[in-house]
Coordinates of C-alpha atoms in Angstrom, one line a residue:
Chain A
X102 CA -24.8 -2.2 -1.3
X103 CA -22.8 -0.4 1.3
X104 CA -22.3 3.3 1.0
X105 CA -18.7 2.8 0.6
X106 CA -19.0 1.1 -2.5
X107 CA -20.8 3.4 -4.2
X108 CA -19.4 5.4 -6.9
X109 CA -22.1 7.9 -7.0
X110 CA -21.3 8.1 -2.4
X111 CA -17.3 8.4 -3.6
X112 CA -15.9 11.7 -3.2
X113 CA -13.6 13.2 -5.5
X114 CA -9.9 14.8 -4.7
X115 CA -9.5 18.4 -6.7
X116 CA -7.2 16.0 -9.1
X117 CA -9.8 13.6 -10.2
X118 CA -10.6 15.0 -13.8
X119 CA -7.0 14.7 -14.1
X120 CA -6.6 10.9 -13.1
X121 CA -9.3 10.2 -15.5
X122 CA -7.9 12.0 -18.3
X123 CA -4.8 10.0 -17.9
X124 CA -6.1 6.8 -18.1
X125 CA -6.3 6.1 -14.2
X126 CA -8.6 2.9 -13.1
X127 CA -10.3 4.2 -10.4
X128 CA -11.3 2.3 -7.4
X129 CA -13.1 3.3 -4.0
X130 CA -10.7 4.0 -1.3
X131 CA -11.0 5.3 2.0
X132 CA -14.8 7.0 0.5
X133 CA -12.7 8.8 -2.4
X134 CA -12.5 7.3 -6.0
X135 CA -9.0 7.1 -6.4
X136 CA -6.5 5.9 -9.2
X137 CA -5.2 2.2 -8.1
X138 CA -3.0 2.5 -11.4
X139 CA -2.7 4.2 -14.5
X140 CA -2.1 2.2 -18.1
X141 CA 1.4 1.8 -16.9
X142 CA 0.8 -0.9 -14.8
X143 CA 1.5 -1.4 -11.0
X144 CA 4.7 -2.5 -11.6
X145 CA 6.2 -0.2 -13.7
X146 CA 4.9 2.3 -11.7
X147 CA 6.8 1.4 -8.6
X148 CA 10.2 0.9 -10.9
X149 CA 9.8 3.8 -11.9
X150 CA 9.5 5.6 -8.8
X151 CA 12.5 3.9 -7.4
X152 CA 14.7 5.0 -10.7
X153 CA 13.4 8.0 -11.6
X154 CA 10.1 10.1 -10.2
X155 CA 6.4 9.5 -9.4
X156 CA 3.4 11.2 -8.6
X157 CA 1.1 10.2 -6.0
X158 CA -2.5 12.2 -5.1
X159 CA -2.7 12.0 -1.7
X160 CA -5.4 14.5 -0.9
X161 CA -7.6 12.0 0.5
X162 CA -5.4 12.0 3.3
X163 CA -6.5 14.7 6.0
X164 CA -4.8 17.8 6.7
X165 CA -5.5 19.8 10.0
X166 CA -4.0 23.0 11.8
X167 CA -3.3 23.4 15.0
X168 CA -3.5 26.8 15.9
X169 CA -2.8 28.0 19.4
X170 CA -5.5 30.7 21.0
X171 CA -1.8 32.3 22.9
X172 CA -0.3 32.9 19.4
X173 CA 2.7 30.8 20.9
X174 CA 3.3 27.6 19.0
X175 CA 4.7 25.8 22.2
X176 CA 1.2 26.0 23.8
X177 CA -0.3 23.4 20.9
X178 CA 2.7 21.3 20.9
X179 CA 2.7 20.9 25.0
X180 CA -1.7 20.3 24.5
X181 CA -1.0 18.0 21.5
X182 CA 1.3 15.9 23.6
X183 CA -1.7 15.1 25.6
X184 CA -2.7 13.1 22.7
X185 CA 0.3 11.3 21.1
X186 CA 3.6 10.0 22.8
X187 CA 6.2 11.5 21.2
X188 CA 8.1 14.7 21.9
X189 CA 6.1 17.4 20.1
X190 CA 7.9 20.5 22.1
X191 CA 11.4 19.6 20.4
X192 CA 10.0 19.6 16.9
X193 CA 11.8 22.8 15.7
X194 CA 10.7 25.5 13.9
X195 CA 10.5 24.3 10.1
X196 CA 10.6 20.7 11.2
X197 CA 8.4 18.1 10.9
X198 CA 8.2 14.2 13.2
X199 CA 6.1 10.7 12.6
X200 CA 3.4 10.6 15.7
X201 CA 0.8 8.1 16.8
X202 CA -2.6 9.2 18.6
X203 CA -2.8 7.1 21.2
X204 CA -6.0 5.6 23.2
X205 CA -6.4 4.5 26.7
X206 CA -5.4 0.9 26.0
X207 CA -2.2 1.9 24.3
X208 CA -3.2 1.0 21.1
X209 CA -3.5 3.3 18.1
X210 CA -6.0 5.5 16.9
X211 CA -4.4 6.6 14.0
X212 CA -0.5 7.6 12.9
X213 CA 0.4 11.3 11.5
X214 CA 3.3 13.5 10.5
X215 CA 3.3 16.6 12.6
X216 CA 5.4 19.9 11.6
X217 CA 6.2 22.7 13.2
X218 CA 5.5 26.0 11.0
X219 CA 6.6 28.4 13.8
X220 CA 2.9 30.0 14.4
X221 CA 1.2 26.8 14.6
X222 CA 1.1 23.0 14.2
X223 CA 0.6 21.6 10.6
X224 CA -0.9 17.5 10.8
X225 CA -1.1 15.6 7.9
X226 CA -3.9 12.0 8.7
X227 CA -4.9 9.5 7.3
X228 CA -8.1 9.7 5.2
X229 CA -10.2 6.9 7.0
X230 CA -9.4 8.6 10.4
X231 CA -9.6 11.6 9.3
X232 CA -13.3 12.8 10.8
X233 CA -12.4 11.0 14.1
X234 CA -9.0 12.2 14.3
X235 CA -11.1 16.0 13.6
X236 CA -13.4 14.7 16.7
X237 CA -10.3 14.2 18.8
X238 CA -8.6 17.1 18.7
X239 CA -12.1 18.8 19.2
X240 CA -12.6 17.1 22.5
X241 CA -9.5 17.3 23.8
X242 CA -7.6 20.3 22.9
X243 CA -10.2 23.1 22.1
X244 CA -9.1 24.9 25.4
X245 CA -5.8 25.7 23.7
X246 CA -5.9 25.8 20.2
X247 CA -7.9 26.6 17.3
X248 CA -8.6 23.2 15.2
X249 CA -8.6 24.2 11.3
X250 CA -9.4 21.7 8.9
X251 CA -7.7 22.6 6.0
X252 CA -10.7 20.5 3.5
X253 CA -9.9 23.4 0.7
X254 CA -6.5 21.9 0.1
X255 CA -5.0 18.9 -1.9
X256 CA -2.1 17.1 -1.4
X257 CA 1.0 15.4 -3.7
X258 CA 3.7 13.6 -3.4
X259 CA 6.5 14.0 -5.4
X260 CA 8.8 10.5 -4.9
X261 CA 12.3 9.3 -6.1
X262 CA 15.5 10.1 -7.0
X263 CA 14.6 12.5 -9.2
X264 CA 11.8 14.4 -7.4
X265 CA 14.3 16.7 -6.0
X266 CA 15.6 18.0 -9.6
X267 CA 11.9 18.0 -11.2
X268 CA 11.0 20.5 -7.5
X269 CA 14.0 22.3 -8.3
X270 CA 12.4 23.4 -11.8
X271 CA 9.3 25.1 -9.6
X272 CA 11.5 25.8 -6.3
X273 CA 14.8 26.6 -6.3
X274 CA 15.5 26.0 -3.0
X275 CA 14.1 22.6 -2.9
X276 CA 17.8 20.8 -2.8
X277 CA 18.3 22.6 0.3
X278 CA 15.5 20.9 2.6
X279 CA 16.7 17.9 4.4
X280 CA 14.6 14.8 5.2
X281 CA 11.5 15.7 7.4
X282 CA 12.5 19.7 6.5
X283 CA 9.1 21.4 6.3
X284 CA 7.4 24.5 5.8
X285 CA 5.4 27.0 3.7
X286 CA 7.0 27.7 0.4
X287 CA 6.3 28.8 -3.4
X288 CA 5.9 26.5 -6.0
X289 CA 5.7 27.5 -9.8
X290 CA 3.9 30.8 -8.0
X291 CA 1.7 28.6 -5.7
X292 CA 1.1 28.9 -2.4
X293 CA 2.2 25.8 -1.0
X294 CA 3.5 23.7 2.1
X295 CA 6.4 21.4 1.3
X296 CA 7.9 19.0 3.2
X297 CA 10.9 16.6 2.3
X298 CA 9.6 13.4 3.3
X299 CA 6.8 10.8 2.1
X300 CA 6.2 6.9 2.0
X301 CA 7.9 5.2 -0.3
X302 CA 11.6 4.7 0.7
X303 CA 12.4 7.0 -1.7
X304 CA 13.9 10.6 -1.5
X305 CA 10.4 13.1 -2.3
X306 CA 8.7 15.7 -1.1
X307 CA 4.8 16.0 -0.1
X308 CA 3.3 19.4 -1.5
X309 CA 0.4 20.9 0.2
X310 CA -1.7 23.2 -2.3
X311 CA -4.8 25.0 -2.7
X312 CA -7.6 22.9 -4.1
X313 CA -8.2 25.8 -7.2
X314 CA -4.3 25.2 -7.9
X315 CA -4.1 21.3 -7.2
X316 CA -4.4 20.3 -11.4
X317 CA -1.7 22.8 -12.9
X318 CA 0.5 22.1 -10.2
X319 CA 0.2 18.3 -11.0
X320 CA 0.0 18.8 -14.4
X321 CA 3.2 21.3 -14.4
X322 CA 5.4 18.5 -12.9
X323 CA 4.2 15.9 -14.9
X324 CA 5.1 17.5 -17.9
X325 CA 8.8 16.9 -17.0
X326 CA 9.6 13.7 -19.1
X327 CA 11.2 11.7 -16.0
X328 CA 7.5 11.9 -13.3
X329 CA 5.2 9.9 -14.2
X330 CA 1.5 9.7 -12.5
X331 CA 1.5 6.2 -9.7
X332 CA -1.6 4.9 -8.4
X333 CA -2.4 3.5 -4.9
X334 CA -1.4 -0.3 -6.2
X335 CA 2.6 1.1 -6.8
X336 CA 2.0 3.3 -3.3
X337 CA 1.3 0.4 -1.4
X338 CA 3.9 -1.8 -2.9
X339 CA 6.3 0.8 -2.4
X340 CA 5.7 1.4 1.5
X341 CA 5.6 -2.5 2.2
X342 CA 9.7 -2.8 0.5
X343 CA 9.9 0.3 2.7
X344 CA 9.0 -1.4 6.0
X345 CA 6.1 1.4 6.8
X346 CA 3.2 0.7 8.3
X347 CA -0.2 0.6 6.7
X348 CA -3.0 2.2 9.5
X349 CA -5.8 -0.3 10.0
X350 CA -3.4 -3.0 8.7
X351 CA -0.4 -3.1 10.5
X352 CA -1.1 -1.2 13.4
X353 CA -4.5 -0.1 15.2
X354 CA -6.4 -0.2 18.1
X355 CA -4.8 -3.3 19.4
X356 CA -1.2 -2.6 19.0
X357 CA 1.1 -0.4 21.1
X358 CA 3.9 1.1 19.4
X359 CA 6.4 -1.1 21.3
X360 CA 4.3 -4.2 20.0
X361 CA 4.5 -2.3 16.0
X362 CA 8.3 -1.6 16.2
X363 CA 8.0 2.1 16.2
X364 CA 10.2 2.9 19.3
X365 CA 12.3 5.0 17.4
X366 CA 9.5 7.3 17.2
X367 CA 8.8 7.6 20.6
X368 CA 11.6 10.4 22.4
X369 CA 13.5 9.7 25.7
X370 CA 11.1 12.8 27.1
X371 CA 8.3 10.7 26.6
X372 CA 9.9 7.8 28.1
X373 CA 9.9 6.6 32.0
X374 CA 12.3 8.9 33.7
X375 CA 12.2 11.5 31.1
X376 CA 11.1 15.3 31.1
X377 CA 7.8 14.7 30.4
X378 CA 7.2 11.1 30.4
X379 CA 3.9 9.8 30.5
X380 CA 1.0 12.1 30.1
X381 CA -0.6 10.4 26.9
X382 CA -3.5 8.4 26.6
X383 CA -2.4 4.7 27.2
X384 CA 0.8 5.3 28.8
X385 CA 0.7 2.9 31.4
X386 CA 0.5 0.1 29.2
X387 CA 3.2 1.4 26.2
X388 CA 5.3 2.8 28.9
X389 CA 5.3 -0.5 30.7
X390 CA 5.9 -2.2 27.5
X391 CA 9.2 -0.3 27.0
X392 CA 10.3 -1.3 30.4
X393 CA 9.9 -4.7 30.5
X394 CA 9.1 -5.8 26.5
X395 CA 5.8 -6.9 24.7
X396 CA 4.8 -10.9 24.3
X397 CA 4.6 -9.9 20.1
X398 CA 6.2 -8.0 17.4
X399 CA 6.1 -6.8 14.2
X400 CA 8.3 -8.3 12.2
X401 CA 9.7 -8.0 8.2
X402 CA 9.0 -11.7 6.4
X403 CA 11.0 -12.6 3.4
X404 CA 9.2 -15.9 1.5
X405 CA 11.9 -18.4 0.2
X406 CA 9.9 -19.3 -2.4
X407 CA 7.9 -17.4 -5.4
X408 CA 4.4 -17.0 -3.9
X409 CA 2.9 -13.7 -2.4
X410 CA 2.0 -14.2 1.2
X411 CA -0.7 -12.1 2.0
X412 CA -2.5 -10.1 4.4
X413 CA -4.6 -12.5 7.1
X414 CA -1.9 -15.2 6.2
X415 CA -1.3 -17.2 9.4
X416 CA 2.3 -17.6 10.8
X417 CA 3.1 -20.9 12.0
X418 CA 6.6 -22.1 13.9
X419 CA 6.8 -25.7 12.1
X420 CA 6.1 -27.4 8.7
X421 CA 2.8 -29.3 10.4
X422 CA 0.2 -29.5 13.0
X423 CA 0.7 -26.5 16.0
X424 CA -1.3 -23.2 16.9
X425 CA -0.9 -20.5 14.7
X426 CA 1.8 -18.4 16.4
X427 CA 1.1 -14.9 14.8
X428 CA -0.7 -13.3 11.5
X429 CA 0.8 -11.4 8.6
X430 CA -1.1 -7.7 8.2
X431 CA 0.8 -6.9 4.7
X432 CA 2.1 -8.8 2.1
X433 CA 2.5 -9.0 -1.6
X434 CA 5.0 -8.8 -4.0
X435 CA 8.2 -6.3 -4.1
X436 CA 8.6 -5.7 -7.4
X437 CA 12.5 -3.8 -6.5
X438 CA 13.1 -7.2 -5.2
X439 CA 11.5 -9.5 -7.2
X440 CA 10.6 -11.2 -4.6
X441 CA 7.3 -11.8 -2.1
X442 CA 7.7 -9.6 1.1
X443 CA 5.3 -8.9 3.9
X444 CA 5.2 -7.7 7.6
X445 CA 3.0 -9.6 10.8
X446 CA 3.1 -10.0 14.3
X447 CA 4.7 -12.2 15.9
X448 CA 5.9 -13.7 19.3
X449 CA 9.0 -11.6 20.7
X450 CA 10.7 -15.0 21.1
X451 CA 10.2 -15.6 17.6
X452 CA 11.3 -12.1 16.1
X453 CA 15.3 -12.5 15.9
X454 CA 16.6 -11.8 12.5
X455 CA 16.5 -14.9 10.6
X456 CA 13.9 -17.4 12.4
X457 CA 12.4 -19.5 10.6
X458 CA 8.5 -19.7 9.9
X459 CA 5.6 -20.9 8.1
X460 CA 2.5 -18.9 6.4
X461 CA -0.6 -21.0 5.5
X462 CA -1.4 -19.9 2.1
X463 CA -4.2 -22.2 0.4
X464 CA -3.4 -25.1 2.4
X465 CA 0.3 -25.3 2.2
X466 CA 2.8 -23.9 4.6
X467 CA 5.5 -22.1 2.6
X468 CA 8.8 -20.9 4.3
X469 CA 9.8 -17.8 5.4
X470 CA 12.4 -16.2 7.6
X471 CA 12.2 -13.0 9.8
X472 CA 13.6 -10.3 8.2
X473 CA 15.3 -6.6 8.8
X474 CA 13.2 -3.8 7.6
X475 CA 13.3 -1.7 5.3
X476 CA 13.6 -4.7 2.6
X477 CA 14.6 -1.9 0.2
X478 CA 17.5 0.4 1.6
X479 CA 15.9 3.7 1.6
X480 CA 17.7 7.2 0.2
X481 CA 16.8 10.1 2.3
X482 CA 18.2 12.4 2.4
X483 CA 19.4 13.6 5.6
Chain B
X114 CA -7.2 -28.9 -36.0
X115 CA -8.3 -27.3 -32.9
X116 CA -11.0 -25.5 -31.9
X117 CA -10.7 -22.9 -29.5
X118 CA -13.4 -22.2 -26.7
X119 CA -14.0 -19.8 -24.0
X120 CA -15.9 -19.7 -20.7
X121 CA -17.5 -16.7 -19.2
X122 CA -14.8 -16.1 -16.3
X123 CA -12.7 -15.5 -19.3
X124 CA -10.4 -18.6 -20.1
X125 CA -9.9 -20.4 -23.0
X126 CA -9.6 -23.7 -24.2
X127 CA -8.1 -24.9 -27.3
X128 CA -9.4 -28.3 -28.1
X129 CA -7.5 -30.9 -29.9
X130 CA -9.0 -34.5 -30.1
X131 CA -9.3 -35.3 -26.7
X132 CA -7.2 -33.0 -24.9
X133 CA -7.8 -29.4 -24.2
X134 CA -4.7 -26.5 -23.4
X135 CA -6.4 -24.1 -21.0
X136 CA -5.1 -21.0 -20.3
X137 CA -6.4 -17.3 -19.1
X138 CA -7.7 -14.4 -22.1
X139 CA -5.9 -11.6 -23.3
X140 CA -8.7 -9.6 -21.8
X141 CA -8.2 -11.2 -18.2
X142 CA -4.6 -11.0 -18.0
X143 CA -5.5 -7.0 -18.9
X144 CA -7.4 -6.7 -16.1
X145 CA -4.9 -8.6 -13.6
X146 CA -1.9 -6.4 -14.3
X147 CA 1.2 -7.2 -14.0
X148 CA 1.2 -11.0 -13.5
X149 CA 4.1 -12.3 -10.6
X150 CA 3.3 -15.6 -9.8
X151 CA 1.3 -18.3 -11.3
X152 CA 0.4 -22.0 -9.1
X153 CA -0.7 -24.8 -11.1
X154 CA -2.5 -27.8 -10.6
X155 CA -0.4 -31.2 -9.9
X156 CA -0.5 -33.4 -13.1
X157 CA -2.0 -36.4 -12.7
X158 CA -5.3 -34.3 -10.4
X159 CA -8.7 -34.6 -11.5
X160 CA -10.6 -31.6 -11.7
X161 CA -14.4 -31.3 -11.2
X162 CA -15.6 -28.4 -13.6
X163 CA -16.0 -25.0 -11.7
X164 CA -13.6 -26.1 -9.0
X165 CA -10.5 -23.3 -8.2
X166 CA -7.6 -25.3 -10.5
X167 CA -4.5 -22.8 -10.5
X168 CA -4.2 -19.2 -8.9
X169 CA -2.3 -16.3 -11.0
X170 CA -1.2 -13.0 -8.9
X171 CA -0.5 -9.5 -9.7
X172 CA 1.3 -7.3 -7.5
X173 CA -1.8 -6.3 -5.9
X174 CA -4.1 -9.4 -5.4
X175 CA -4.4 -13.0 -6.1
X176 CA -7.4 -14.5 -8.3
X177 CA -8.6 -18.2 -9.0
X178 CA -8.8 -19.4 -11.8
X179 CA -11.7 -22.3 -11.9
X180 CA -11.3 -25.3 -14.4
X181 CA -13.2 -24.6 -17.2
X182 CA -14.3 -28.4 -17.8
X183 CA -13.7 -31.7 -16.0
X184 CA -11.0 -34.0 -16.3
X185 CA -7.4 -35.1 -15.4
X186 CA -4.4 -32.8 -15.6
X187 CA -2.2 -34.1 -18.3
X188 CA 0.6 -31.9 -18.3
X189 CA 1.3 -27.9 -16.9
X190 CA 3.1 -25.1 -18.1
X191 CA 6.8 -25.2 -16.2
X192 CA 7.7 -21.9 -18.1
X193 CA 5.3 -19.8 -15.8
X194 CA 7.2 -20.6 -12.6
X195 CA 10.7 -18.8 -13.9
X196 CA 8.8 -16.3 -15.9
X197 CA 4.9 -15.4 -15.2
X198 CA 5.3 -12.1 -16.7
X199 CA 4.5 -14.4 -20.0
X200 CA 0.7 -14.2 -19.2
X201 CA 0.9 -10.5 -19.5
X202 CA 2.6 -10.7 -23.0
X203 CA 1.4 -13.6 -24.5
X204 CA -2.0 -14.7 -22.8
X205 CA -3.6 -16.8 -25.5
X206 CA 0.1 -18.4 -26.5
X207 CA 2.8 -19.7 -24.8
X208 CA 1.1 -18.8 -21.4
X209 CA -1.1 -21.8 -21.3
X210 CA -1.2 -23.1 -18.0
X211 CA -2.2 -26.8 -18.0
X212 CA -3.4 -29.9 -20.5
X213 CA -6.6 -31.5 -19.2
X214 CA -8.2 -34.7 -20.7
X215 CA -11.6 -34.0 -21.3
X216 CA -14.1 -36.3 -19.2
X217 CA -17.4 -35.3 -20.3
X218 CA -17.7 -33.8 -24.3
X219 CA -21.2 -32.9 -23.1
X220 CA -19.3 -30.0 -20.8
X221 CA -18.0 -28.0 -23.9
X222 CA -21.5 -27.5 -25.3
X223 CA -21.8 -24.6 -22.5
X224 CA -18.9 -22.8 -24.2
X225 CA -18.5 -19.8 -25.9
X226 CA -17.0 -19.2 -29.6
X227 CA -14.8 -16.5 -30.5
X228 CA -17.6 -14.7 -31.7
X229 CA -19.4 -15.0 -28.7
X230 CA -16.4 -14.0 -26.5
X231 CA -16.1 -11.0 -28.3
X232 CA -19.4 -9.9 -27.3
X233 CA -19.5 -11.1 -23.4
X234 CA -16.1 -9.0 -23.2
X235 CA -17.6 -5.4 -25.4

């Protein structure tokens, strides 16, 4: 049996007493044991997220700070751009940005939200990356900054329309932050870091707390009637109708970000001829692949018919016979639409809005058509 | 009169003369979840017993379901393509998912009772 799957191996997040008491199915995941759903179901879950509030235990995920041996915060934001292509220098104070780590091939290591909390650099990882990500920083920016892993903390996520009302309750000032807003605030008395943003589509915040606080903060929102506790199953339903990539799924060490569609999250700075283009790992080939376009591309798939196409599903231009042209990396069903949706790669030729393809799903090629993404129009609010 | 039957992967079989509606338990449609889509076999296929006969998916994952017993496929379920959600509320009812003529009586001997059931799912 490998480690991975074995419960007595799993660690626990400081909210796992709680998911058990409610009922959560708990499943290994990135080495924790994690709630995939609660009684609720998978799909109620995600309804209800998208109608009224959910929340999500996310302190699997890694959380790390970047703190700069100057004291000046522009010192760990100039080192970490060694690291990741986007503009780190212009994240203001109180403001948080979507990042890739990069490697030498221009693929990705691992994506991450970094904010700016005026003293130092805040990161939020994923949880399978997590130790390497730790390793990375190490290697490559210990001259500069301190590298805190903040292992003592757990992390929420409050998400949907009415997350902002149910943070009110516990911070008043919550309907002031705007999308990607972030910093260190109160919360029912807690020491917390909040930041308006999160992975769902949805309007939410993501709450940072102290491990020892972690269950009467969760349990404090969840008594409000309209949040209800989502699993992993409704998280990753919710992200796919929100066109976001899934690490070590829809991007990794073989895609560039040009190749994964996340342009918009690489700055004109970054970019050939700006202020500080170049100067991450890989940038030859992601800088070359702005210039003159990558062969493939990640593209949003809407089935025609009824049936989930799924991850590893192969993408094919015609009813019959041919190569496959390109693979699907997430796929299921969107329960907001009622419909399959999923995201691959695929030729550049073949990624206009509306071209027509085939996934092999148990022999059959069913129909699909490229698709703009998000699938669900999402609410932040900006 | 029927009898009804269940295999260990958790499906039944209610068996009338010749003819047997198979469908998925109450218990395995519990531990799907939410049910979204359900593919059936063709009518008119014959199905060798053990062999992956219709598929059901959840939001999450998709599952096989294996035919229980040998035989040809009389008749399917049209109801599940508008409206899977049925094998979430009624499993054991009007979620049936095909009519299979039985090839071999020998093959239901293997078979569990309600009884029996009961305790393979405790």
């Amino acid at each position: 049996m490998l480690a991975s799957d074995d419960k007595n191996s799993l660690k626990r997040t400081p909210l796992y007493d709680l998911h058990v008491s409610l009922g959560g199915k708990m499943v290994p995941f990135a080495g924790y044991d994690m709630p995939v759903q609660y009684p609720a179901g998978v799909l109620k879950e995600h309804l209800h997220t998208r109608t009224q509030a959910g929340l999500f235990d996310v302190s699997h995920m890694g959380q790390i700070a970047l703190r700069p041996k100057s004291g000046k915060v522009e010192d760990a934001a100039r080192a970490l751009e060694r690291l990741v292509p986007q503009d780190i220098v212009a994240i203001a104070p109180g403001r948080q940005r979507y990042a890739q780590f990069t490697n030498p091939d221009g693929g990705i290591l691992d994506d991450l939200m970094v904010a700016n909390f005026g003293d130092h650099l805040f990161l939020v990882v994923n949880a399978a990356c997590k130790d390497a990500d730790e390793a990375h920083l190490r290697a490559n920016l210990a001259d500069v900054c301190v590298i805190d892993s903040l292992s003592d903390r757990a992390l929420v996520a409050l998400q949907g329309p009415k997350a902002e009302a149910a943070l009110a309750k516990l911070y008043a000032a919550a309907p002031a932050m705007k999308f990607m807003d972030a910093g260190p605030h109160e919360v029912g008395g807690i020491k917390c870091f909040v930041s308006r943003s999160g992975y769902t589509g949805e309007d939410g915040f993501e709450i940072s707390v102290p491990a020892v606080d972690a269950e009467r903060l969760a349990k404090t929102l969840l008594e409000n009637p309209d949040v209800m506790p989502i699993g992993l199953g409704a998280r990753d339903s919710l992200r796919l109708e929100a066109g976001l990539c899934l690490y070590g799924h829809d991007i990794d060490t073989a895609t560039t970000p040009v190749e994964a569609a996340l342009e918009w999250s690489v700055q004109k700075s970054r970019r050939t001829g700006g202020a500080r283009a170049g100067g991450f790992p890989g940038a030859e080939k992601i800088l070359a692949h702005f210039d003159n376009g990558a062969s493939r591309r990640r593209v949003g798939l809407l089935a025609q018919g009824r049936a989930p196409v799924r991850e590893g599903a192969l993408l094919f231009a015609g009813e019959a016979g041919g190569d496959p042209i390109g693979q699907v990396t997430s796929g299921g069903f969107g329960p907001s639409l009622s419909a399959p949706v999923a995201m691959g790669y695929v030729p550049t030729a073949s990624s206009a809005l509306g071209t027509k393809l085939f996934a092999e799903v148990r022999g059959q090629r069913l129909p699909l058509a490229v698709a703009a993404m998000p699938f669900v129009k999402n609410t932040y609010k900006r | 009169m029927t009898t009804t039957l269940y295999t260990s992967d958790h499906e039944w079989l209610a068996i009338d003369g010749d003819v047997a509606t198979v469908g998925i338990t109450d218990y395995a449609q519990s531990q799907l979840g939410d049910v979204v889509f359900v593919e059936l076999p063709k009518v008119g296929r014959t199905l060798k017993k053990a062999e992956a006969a219709a598929v059901v998916e959840s939001v999450k994952a998709a599952s096989d379901v294996y035919a229980p017993i040998s035989g040809e496929v009389l008749e399917t379920n049209a109801e599940l393509a508008g409206e899977p959600a049925l094998v979430n509320s009624d499993a054991q009812g009007k979620a049936w998912f095909f009519k299979i003529r039985i090839a071999d009586n020998n093959e239901l001997g293997g078979l569990m009772d309600e009884a029996a059931y009961k305790a393979h799912t405790a």
